[in-house]
C-alpha atoms as a PDB file:
ATOM      1  CA  MET A   1     -19.569  57.413 -28.081  1.00  0.00           C
ATOM      2  CA  ALA A   2     -17.416  54.484 -29.191  1.00  0.00           C
ATOM      3  CA  GLU A   3     -15.432  52.717 -26.481  1.00  0.00           C
ATOM      4  CA  VAL A   4     -13.160  50.769 -28.839  1.00  0.00           C
ATOM      5  CA  THR A   5     -11.737  51.116 -32.338  1.00  0.00           C
ATOM      6  CA  VAL A   6     -11.773  47.846 -34.281  1.00  0.00           C
ATOM      7  CA  ALA A   7      -9.126  48.183 -36.990  1.00  0.00           C
ATOM      8  CA  THR A   8      -8.260  46.074 -40.002  1.00  0.00           C
ATOM      9  CA  LEU A   9      -6.118  46.273 -43.142  1.00  0.00           C
ATOM     10  CA  VAL A  10      -6.958  45.650 -46.783  1.00  0.00           C
ATOM     11  CA  TYR A  11      -4.804  45.792 -49.881  1.00  0.00           C
ATOM     12  CA  ARG A  12      -6.200  44.064 -52.954  1.00  0.00           C
ATOM     13  CA  ASP A  13      -9.488  42.211 -52.472  1.00  0.00           C
ATOM     14  CA  ALA A  14     -12.500  44.163 -51.257  1.00  0.00           C
ATOM     15  CA  ARG A  15     -14.680  41.073 -50.948  1.00  0.00           C
ATOM     16  CA  TRP A  16     -12.737  40.129 -47.819  1.00  0.00           C
ATOM     17  CA  LEU A  17     -13.463  43.563 -46.405  1.00  0.00           C
ATOM     18  CA  ASP A  18     -17.187  43.217 -47.139  1.00  0.00           C
ATOM     19  CA  TRP A  19     -17.218  39.751 -45.547  1.00  0.00           C
ATOM     20  CA  TRP A  20     -15.365  41.018 -42.454  1.00  0.00           C
ATOM     21  CA  LYS A  21     -17.860  43.854 -41.994  1.00  0.00           C
ATOM     22  CA  VAL A  22     -20.833  41.482 -42.269  1.00  0.00           C
ATOM     23  CA  GLY A  23     -19.169  39.324 -39.615  1.00  0.00           C
ATOM     24  CA  LEU A  24     -18.766  42.279 -37.285  1.00  0.00           C
ATOM     25  CA  ASP A  25     -22.343  43.404 -37.809  1.00  0.00           C
ATOM     26  CA  GLN A  26     -23.873  40.006 -37.080  1.00  0.00           C
ATOM     27  CA  ALA A  27     -21.958  39.498 -33.813  1.00  0.00           C
ATOM     28  CA  LYS A  28     -23.897  40.830 -30.830  1.00  0.00           C
ATOM     29  CA  THR A  29     -21.850  43.029 -28.483  1.00  0.00           C
ATOM     30  CA  ARG A  30     -22.617  45.314 -25.574  1.00  0.00           C
ATOM     31  CA  VAL A  31     -19.462  47.360 -26.070  1.00  0.00           C
ATOM     32  CA  SER A  32     -19.827  50.242 -28.516  1.00  0.00           C
ATOM     33  CA  TYR A  33     -17.163  50.455 -31.198  1.00  0.00           C
ATOM     34  CA  ARG A  34     -16.212  52.165 -34.411  1.00  0.00           C
ATOM     35  CA  THR A  35     -14.295  50.595 -37.266  1.00  0.00           C
ATOM     36  CA  LEU A  36     -11.086  51.830 -38.818  1.00  0.00           C
ATOM     37  CA  VAL A  37     -10.144  50.383 -42.188  1.00  0.00           C
ATOM     38  CA  LEU A  38      -6.712  51.193 -43.538  1.00  0.00           C
ATOM     39  CA  ALA A  39      -5.943  50.488 -47.190  1.00  0.00           C
ATOM     40  CA  ASN A  40      -2.279  49.456 -47.159  1.00  0.00           C
ATOM     41  CA  ASP A  41      -0.539  50.093 -50.495  1.00  0.00           C
ATOM     42  CA  ALA A  42      -3.878  49.080 -51.961  1.00  0.00           C
ATOM     43  CA  THR A  43      -5.128  48.757 -55.511  1.00  0.00           C
ATOM     44  CA  GLU A  44      -7.009  51.688 -57.003  1.00  0.00           C
ATOM     45  CA  PHE A  45     -10.384  49.951 -56.623  1.00  0.00           C
ATOM     46  CA  VAL A  46      -9.796  49.020 -52.989  1.00  0.00           C
ATOM     47  CA  ARG A  47      -8.569  52.503 -52.078  1.00  0.00           C
ATOM     48  CA  HIS A  48     -11.962  53.927 -53.021  1.00  0.00           C
ATOM     49  CA  HIS A  49     -14.067  51.276 -51.307  1.00  0.00           C
ATOM     50  CA  LYS A  50     -16.829  52.750 -49.142  1.00  0.00           C
ATOM     51  CA  LEU A  51     -15.510  51.090 -45.956  1.00  0.00           C
ATOM     52  CA  VAL A  52     -11.947  52.426 -46.303  1.00  0.00           C
ATOM     53  CA  ASP A  53     -11.101  55.256 -43.910  1.00  0.00           C
ATOM     54  CA  TYR A  54      -7.434  55.839 -44.735  1.00  0.00           C
ATOM     55  CA  ASP A  55      -5.299  55.331 -47.811  1.00  0.00           C
ATOM     56  CA  PHE A  56      -1.860  54.510 -46.416  1.00  0.00           C
ATOM     57  CA  ARG A  57       1.248  54.423 -48.571  1.00  0.00           C
ATOM     58  CA  ASN A  58       4.539  52.983 -47.371  1.00  0.00           C
ATOM     59  CA  PRO A  59       7.701  54.873 -48.362  1.00  0.00           C
ATOM     60  CA  ASP A  60       8.868  51.903 -50.446  1.00  0.00           C
ATOM     61  CA  PRO A  61       6.021  49.870 -52.016  1.00  0.00           C
ATOM     62  CA  ASN A  62       8.550  47.188 -52.992  1.00  0.00           C
ATOM     63  CA  GLU A  63       9.709  46.629 -49.408  1.00  0.00           C
ATOM     64  CA  HIS A  64       8.945  43.153 -48.041  1.00  0.00           C
ATOM     65  CA  TYR A  65       5.239  42.969 -47.284  1.00  0.00           C
ATOM     66  CA  ILE A  66       5.785  41.911 -43.650  1.00  0.00           C
ATOM     67  CA  ALA A  67       7.486  45.219 -42.858  1.00  0.00           C
ATOM     68  CA  ARG A  68       4.725  47.145 -44.617  1.00  0.00           C
ATOM     69  CA  VAL A  69       2.011  45.253 -42.725  1.00  0.00           C
ATOM     70  CA  TYR A  70       3.519  45.942 -39.292  1.00  0.00           C
ATOM     71  CA  ARG A  71       3.995  49.606 -40.186  1.00  0.00           C
ATOM     72  CA  ALA A  72       0.338  49.771 -41.206  1.00  0.00           C
ATOM     73  CA  TRP A  73      -0.808  48.252 -37.891  1.00  0.00           C
ATOM     74  CA  ASN A  74       1.218  50.898 -36.077  1.00  0.00           C
ATOM     75  CA  GLU A  75      -0.500  53.532 -38.186  1.00  0.00           C
ATOM     76  CA  CYS A  76      -3.921  52.139 -37.209  1.00  0.00           C
ATOM     77  CA  VAL A  77      -3.144  52.615 -33.530  1.00  0.00           C
ATOM     78  CA  LEU A  78      -1.823  56.119 -34.158  1.00  0.00           C
ATOM     79  CA  LEU A  79      -4.996  57.052 -36.031  1.00  0.00           C
ATOM     80  CA  ALA A  80      -7.404  55.572 -33.461  1.00  0.00           C
ATOM     81  CA  ARG A  81      -9.305  58.036 -31.306  1.00  0.00           C
ATOM     82  CA  THR A  82     -10.363  55.693 -28.518  1.00  0.00           C
ATOM     83  CA  PRO A  83      -8.300  54.545 -25.506  1.00  0.00           C
ATOM     84  CA  LEU A  84      -8.707  50.889 -26.536  1.00  0.00           C
ATOM     85  CA  VAL A  85      -7.838  49.559 -29.992  1.00  0.00           C
ATOM     86  CA  CYS A  86      -8.639  46.079 -31.308  1.00  0.00           C
ATOM     87  CA  LEU A  87      -6.490  44.888 -34.218  1.00  0.00           C
ATOM     88  CA  MET A  88      -8.138  42.203 -36.316  1.00  0.00           C
ATOM     89  CA  ASN A  89      -7.309  40.616 -39.674  1.00  0.00           C
ATOM     90  CA  ASN A  90      -9.989  40.853 -42.348  1.00  0.00           C
ATOM     91  CA  ASP A  91     -10.134  37.043 -42.675  1.00  0.00           C
ATOM     92  CA  MET A  92     -11.709  36.742 -39.212  1.00  0.00           C
ATOM     93  CA  TRP A  93     -15.398  36.309 -38.290  1.00  0.00           C
ATOM     94  CA  PRO A  94     -16.472  36.702 -34.635  1.00  0.00           C
ATOM     95  CA  TYR A  95     -19.007  34.967 -32.430  1.00  0.00           C
ATOM     96  CA  HIS A  96     -21.389  36.904 -30.172  1.00  0.00           C
ATOM     97  CA  GLY A  97     -19.768  38.737 -27.270  1.00  0.00           C
ATOM     98  CA  TRP A  98     -16.266  38.468 -28.678  1.00  0.00           C
ATOM     99  CA  LEU A  99     -15.379  42.136 -28.128  1.00  0.00           C
ATOM    100  CA  ASP A 100     -17.094  42.353 -24.733  1.00  0.00           C
ATOM    101  CA  GLU A 101     -14.881  39.561 -23.430  1.00  0.00           C
ATOM    102  CA  LEU A 102     -11.672  41.245 -24.604  1.00  0.00           C
ATOM    103  CA  VAL A 103     -12.652  44.612 -23.146  1.00  0.00           C
ATOM    104  CA  GLU A 104     -13.848  43.149 -19.838  1.00  0.00           C
ATOM    105  CA  CYS A 105     -10.595  41.220 -19.468  1.00  0.00           C
ATOM    106  CA  LYS A 106      -8.521  44.361 -20.079  1.00  0.00           C
ATOM    107  CA  ARG A 107     -10.575  46.425 -17.660  1.00  0.00           C
ATOM    108  CA  ALA A 108     -10.498  43.779 -14.948  1.00  0.00           C
ATOM    109  CA  VAL A 109      -6.728  43.302 -15.243  1.00  0.00           C
ATOM    110  CA  PRO A 110      -5.219  46.435 -16.841  1.00  0.00           C
ATOM    111  CA  ASN A 111      -1.717  44.975 -17.101  1.00  0.00           C
ATOM    112  CA  VAL A 112      -2.765  42.194 -19.464  1.00  0.00           C
ATOM    113  CA  VAL A 113      -2.933  41.843 -23.241  1.00  0.00           C
ATOM    114  CA  PRO A 114      -6.165  39.968 -24.105  1.00  0.00           C
ATOM    115  CA  VAL A 115      -6.527  37.985 -27.324  1.00  0.00           C
ATOM    116  CA  SER A 116      -9.367  35.945 -28.800  1.00  0.00           C
ATOM    117  CA  LEU A 117      -9.653  32.179 -29.077  1.00  0.00           C
ATOM    118  CA  LEU A 118      -9.310  31.332 -32.757  1.00  0.00           C
ATOM    119  CA  VAL A 119     -10.972  28.493 -34.617  1.00  0.00           C
ATOM    120  CA  GLU A 120      -8.603  28.000 -37.558  1.00  0.00           C
ATOM    121  CA  ASN A 121      -9.199  26.046 -40.727  1.00  0.00           C
ATOM    122  CA  GLY A 122      -5.919  24.114 -40.604  1.00  0.00           C
ATOM    123  CA  ARG A 123      -4.411  25.519 -43.775  1.00  0.00           C
ATOM    124  CA  ILE A 124      -1.340  26.448 -41.735  1.00  0.00           C
ATOM    125  CA  PRO A 125      -0.330  25.040 -38.298  1.00  0.00           C
ATOM    126  CA  SER A 126      -2.239  26.520 -35.367  1.00  0.00           C
ATOM    127  CA  ALA A 127      -0.957  27.495 -31.924  1.00  0.00           C
ATOM    128  CA  ILE A 128      -4.210  26.038 -30.569  1.00  0.00           C
ATOM    129  CA  PRO A 129      -4.520  22.792 -32.562  1.00  0.00           C
ATOM    130  CA  GLU A 130      -7.422  21.523 -30.442  1.00  0.00           C
ATOM    131  CA  HIS A 131      -9.584  24.194 -32.094  1.00  0.00           C
ATOM    132  CA  VAL A 132      -8.751  23.499 -35.742  1.00  0.00           C
ATOM    133  CA  LYS A 133     -11.958  22.962 -37.708  1.00  0.00           C
ATOM    134  CA  ASP A 134     -12.462  23.860 -41.357  1.00  0.00           C
ATOM    135  CA  PHE A 135     -15.453  26.133 -41.923  1.00  0.00           C
ATOM    136  CA  GLY A 136     -14.140  27.380 -45.252  1.00  0.00           C
ATOM    137  CA  THR A 137     -11.224  29.227 -46.781  1.00  0.00           C
ATOM    138  CA  THR A 138     -12.929  32.051 -48.694  1.00  0.00           C
ATOM    139  CA  PRO A 139     -15.879  34.385 -48.133  1.00  0.00           C
ATOM    140  CA  GLU A 140     -17.896  32.317 -50.602  1.00  0.00           C
ATOM    141  CA  THR A 141     -17.190  28.960 -48.948  1.00  0.00           C
ATOM    142  CA  PHE A 142     -17.434  30.085 -45.311  1.00  0.00           C
ATOM    143  CA  ASN A 143     -20.010  28.095 -43.344  1.00  0.00           C
ATOM    144  CA  ALA A 144     -21.217  30.832 -41.001  1.00  0.00           C
ATOM    145  CA  ALA A 145     -24.015  28.791 -39.442  1.00  0.00           C
ATOM    146  CA  GLY A 146     -21.660  25.889 -38.772  1.00  0.00           C
ATOM    147  CA  PHE A 147     -19.072  28.121 -37.174  1.00  0.00           C
ATOM    148  CA  MET A 148     -21.603  29.932 -34.990  1.00  0.00           C
ATOM    149  CA  ALA A 149     -22.994  26.626 -33.703  1.00  0.00           C
ATOM    150  CA  TYR A 150     -19.487  25.339 -32.971  1.00  0.00           C
ATOM    151  CA  ALA A 151     -18.492  28.608 -31.297  1.00  0.00           C
ATOM    152  CA  GLU A 152     -21.546  28.411 -29.052  1.00  0.00           C
ATOM    153  CA  SER A 153     -20.471  24.924 -27.959  1.00  0.00           C
ATOM    154  CA  ILE A 154     -16.954  25.998 -26.902  1.00  0.00           C
ATOM    155  CA  CYS A 155     -17.524  29.588 -25.732  1.00  0.00           C
ATOM    156  CA  LYS A 156     -16.666  30.062 -22.042  1.00  0.00           C
ATOM    157  CA  PRO A 157     -17.421  33.655 -21.017  1.00  0.00           C
ATOM    158  CA  GLY A 158     -15.169  34.993 -18.291  1.00  0.00           C
ATOM    159  CA  SER A 159     -12.603  32.204 -18.615  1.00  0.00           C
ATOM    160  CA  VAL A 160      -9.014  32.720 -19.743  1.00  0.00           C
ATOM    161  CA  GLU A 161      -5.986  30.625 -20.579  1.00  0.00           C
ATOM    162  CA  PRO A 162      -2.359  31.670 -21.099  1.00  0.00           C
ATOM    163  CA  GLY A 163      -1.929  33.604 -24.334  1.00  0.00           C
ATOM    164  CA  ARG A 164      -0.904  31.702 -27.431  1.00  0.00           C
ATOM    165  CA  LEU A 165      -2.250  33.811 -30.309  1.00  0.00           C
ATOM    166  CA  PHE A 166      -1.741  37.389 -31.505  1.00  0.00           C
ATOM    167  CA  GLN A 167      -5.076  38.600 -32.990  1.00  0.00           C
ATOM    168  CA  PRO A 168      -7.729  39.773 -32.492  1.00  0.00           C
ATOM    169  CA  VAL A 169      -6.062  41.687 -29.680  1.00  0.00           C
ATOM    170  CA  ILE A 170      -7.008  44.607 -27.446  1.00  0.00           C
ATOM    171  CA  PHE A 171      -4.334  47.208 -26.773  1.00  0.00           C
ATOM    172  CA  ASN A 172      -4.492  50.299 -24.642  1.00  0.00           C
ATOM    173  CA  ARG A 173      -3.410  52.874 -27.192  1.00  0.00           C
ATOM    174  CA  GLU A 174      -1.038  54.790 -24.907  1.00  0.00           C
ATOM    175  CA  GLU A 175       0.583  51.608 -23.587  1.00  0.00           C
ATOM    176  CA  PHE A 176       1.138  50.398 -27.139  1.00  0.00           C
ATOM    177  CA  LEU A 177       2.749  53.671 -28.181  1.00  0.00           C
ATOM    178  CA  ASP A 178       4.874  53.859 -25.024  1.00  0.00           C
ATOM    179  CA  LEU A 179       6.277  50.400 -25.822  1.00  0.00           C
ATOM    180  CA  GLY A 180       7.108  51.468 -29.362  1.00  0.00           C
ATOM    181  CA  GLY A 181       4.528  49.424 -31.267  1.00  0.00           C
ATOM    182  CA  TYR A 182       5.481  46.722 -33.731  1.00  0.00           C
ATOM    183  CA  HIS A 183       8.980  46.355 -35.074  1.00  0.00           C
ATOM    184  CA  GLU A 184       8.658  47.099 -38.781  1.00  0.00           C
ATOM    185  CA  GLY A 185       9.362  43.593 -39.969  1.00  0.00           C
ATOM    186  CA  ASN A 186      10.650  40.393 -38.423  1.00  0.00           C
ATOM    187  CA  LEU A 187      13.811  40.615 -36.350  1.00  0.00           C
ATOM    188  CA  ALA A 188      17.199  39.488 -37.632  1.00  0.00           C
ATOM    189  CA  ASP A 189      17.021  36.350 -35.478  1.00  0.00           C
ATOM    190  CA  GLY A 190      13.721  35.358 -37.100  1.00  0.00           C
ATOM    191  CA  THR A 191      11.450  36.530 -34.278  1.00  0.00           C
ATOM    192  CA  SER A 192       8.191  37.825 -35.744  1.00  0.00           C
ATOM    193  CA  GLY A 193       7.059  41.376 -35.149  1.00  0.00           C
ATOM    194  CA  ASP A 194       4.110  39.993 -33.164  1.00  0.00           C
ATOM    195  CA  ALA A 195       6.283  37.869 -30.893  1.00  0.00           C
ATOM    196  CA  ASP A 196       8.723  40.729 -30.397  1.00  0.00           C
ATOM    197  CA  LEU A 197       5.964  43.118 -29.286  1.00  0.00           C
ATOM    198  CA  PHE A 198       4.400  40.591 -26.921  1.00  0.00           C
ATOM    199  CA  ASN A 199       7.857  39.822 -25.489  1.00  0.00           C
ATOM    200  CA  ARG A 200       8.311  43.524 -24.769  1.00  0.00           C
ATOM    201  CA  TYR A 201       4.912  43.628 -23.073  1.00  0.00           C
ATOM    202  CA  LYS A 202       5.910  40.660 -20.911  1.00  0.00           C
ATOM    203  CA  ALA A 203       9.264  42.288 -20.069  1.00  0.00           C
ATOM    204  CA  ALA A 204       7.332  45.393 -18.967  1.00  0.00           C
ATOM    205  CA  GLY A 205       5.282  43.298 -16.548  1.00  0.00           C
ATOM    206  CA  TYR A 206       2.175  42.565 -18.615  1.00  0.00           C
ATOM    207  CA  GLY A 207       0.360  39.272 -18.812  1.00  0.00           C
ATOM    208  CA  TRP A 208      -1.019  37.661 -21.970  1.00  0.00           C
ATOM    209  CA  ALA A 209      -4.438  36.020 -21.872  1.00  0.00           C
ATOM    210  CA  THR A 210      -6.543  34.050 -24.335  1.00  0.00           C
ATOM    211  CA  CYS A 211     -10.193  34.884 -23.648  1.00  0.00           C
ATOM    212  CA  LEU A 212     -12.229  31.700 -24.053  1.00  0.00           C
ATOM    213  CA  GLY A 213     -15.429  33.720 -24.341  1.00  0.00           C
ATOM    214  CA  SER A 214     -14.097  35.597 -27.386  1.00  0.00           C
ATOM    215  CA  VAL A 215     -14.366  33.009 -30.167  1.00  0.00           C
ATOM    216  CA  VAL A 216     -13.354  34.018 -33.692  1.00  0.00           C
ATOM    217  CA  ALA A 217     -13.072  32.050 -36.948  1.00  0.00           C
ATOM    218  CA  HIS A 218      -9.820  32.540 -38.835  1.00  0.00           C
ATOM    219  CA  LEU A 219      -9.802  31.583 -42.500  1.00  0.00           C
ATOM    220  CA  GLN A 220      -5.991  32.015 -42.596  1.00  0.00           C
ATOM    221  CA  GLU A 221      -4.032  33.876 -45.287  1.00  0.00           C
ATOM    222  CA  GLY A 222      -7.216  35.442 -46.663  1.00  0.00           C
ATOM    223  CA  GLU A 223      -6.093  38.054 -49.186  1.00  0.00           C
ATOM    224  CA  GLN A 224      -2.756  36.334 -49.740  1.00  0.00           C
ATOM    225  CA  ARG A 225      -4.398  33.220 -51.174  1.00  0.00           C
ATOM    226  CA  GLY A 226      -7.754  34.422 -52.382  1.00  0.00           C
END
């Protein structure tokens, strides 16, 4: 039986979804998981992709995409059938043990929100600039072997630092729902839906930890740019 649901969104480019699934499959984990793929106001082709589990339609398809994305993440957690849910963008590729580290951190310290350590390509500014290294910007240009070797060199199982990133993230499903999930869009003062949710977790007494043994490549703005 699956211990965790690993959820992602897709809307227009199935090659990112295929690439994401290959990344999941190649990463060795002890934790058992199932995937949940939600097509969010997706194209006709993407909606019928073999990996898609749910075809989600927002009430207003012309609403700003940020609001529709946060609503879709909330829907993923609602649909999950495991106590733990991992939300992960489809432009991310994990190193071995990535999910184990997140789950072990959450189980060891229940009142914490664990996130992965991202290696970002530098296309947009990173919250962890010391780990910016370009391994590609598309599924076709991604240097998997290079990333895996680099991840091995920086991976520190069992070690954590204060949280600075938002995904991949492990949530306890009931805790997430009790706190109201993501605000559907950025707040009026410019606070992102991610920051708002994590602020509410902190106000409720939760910590926020970056797991240095959960190393994940982030190609940044995958479907948005190509």
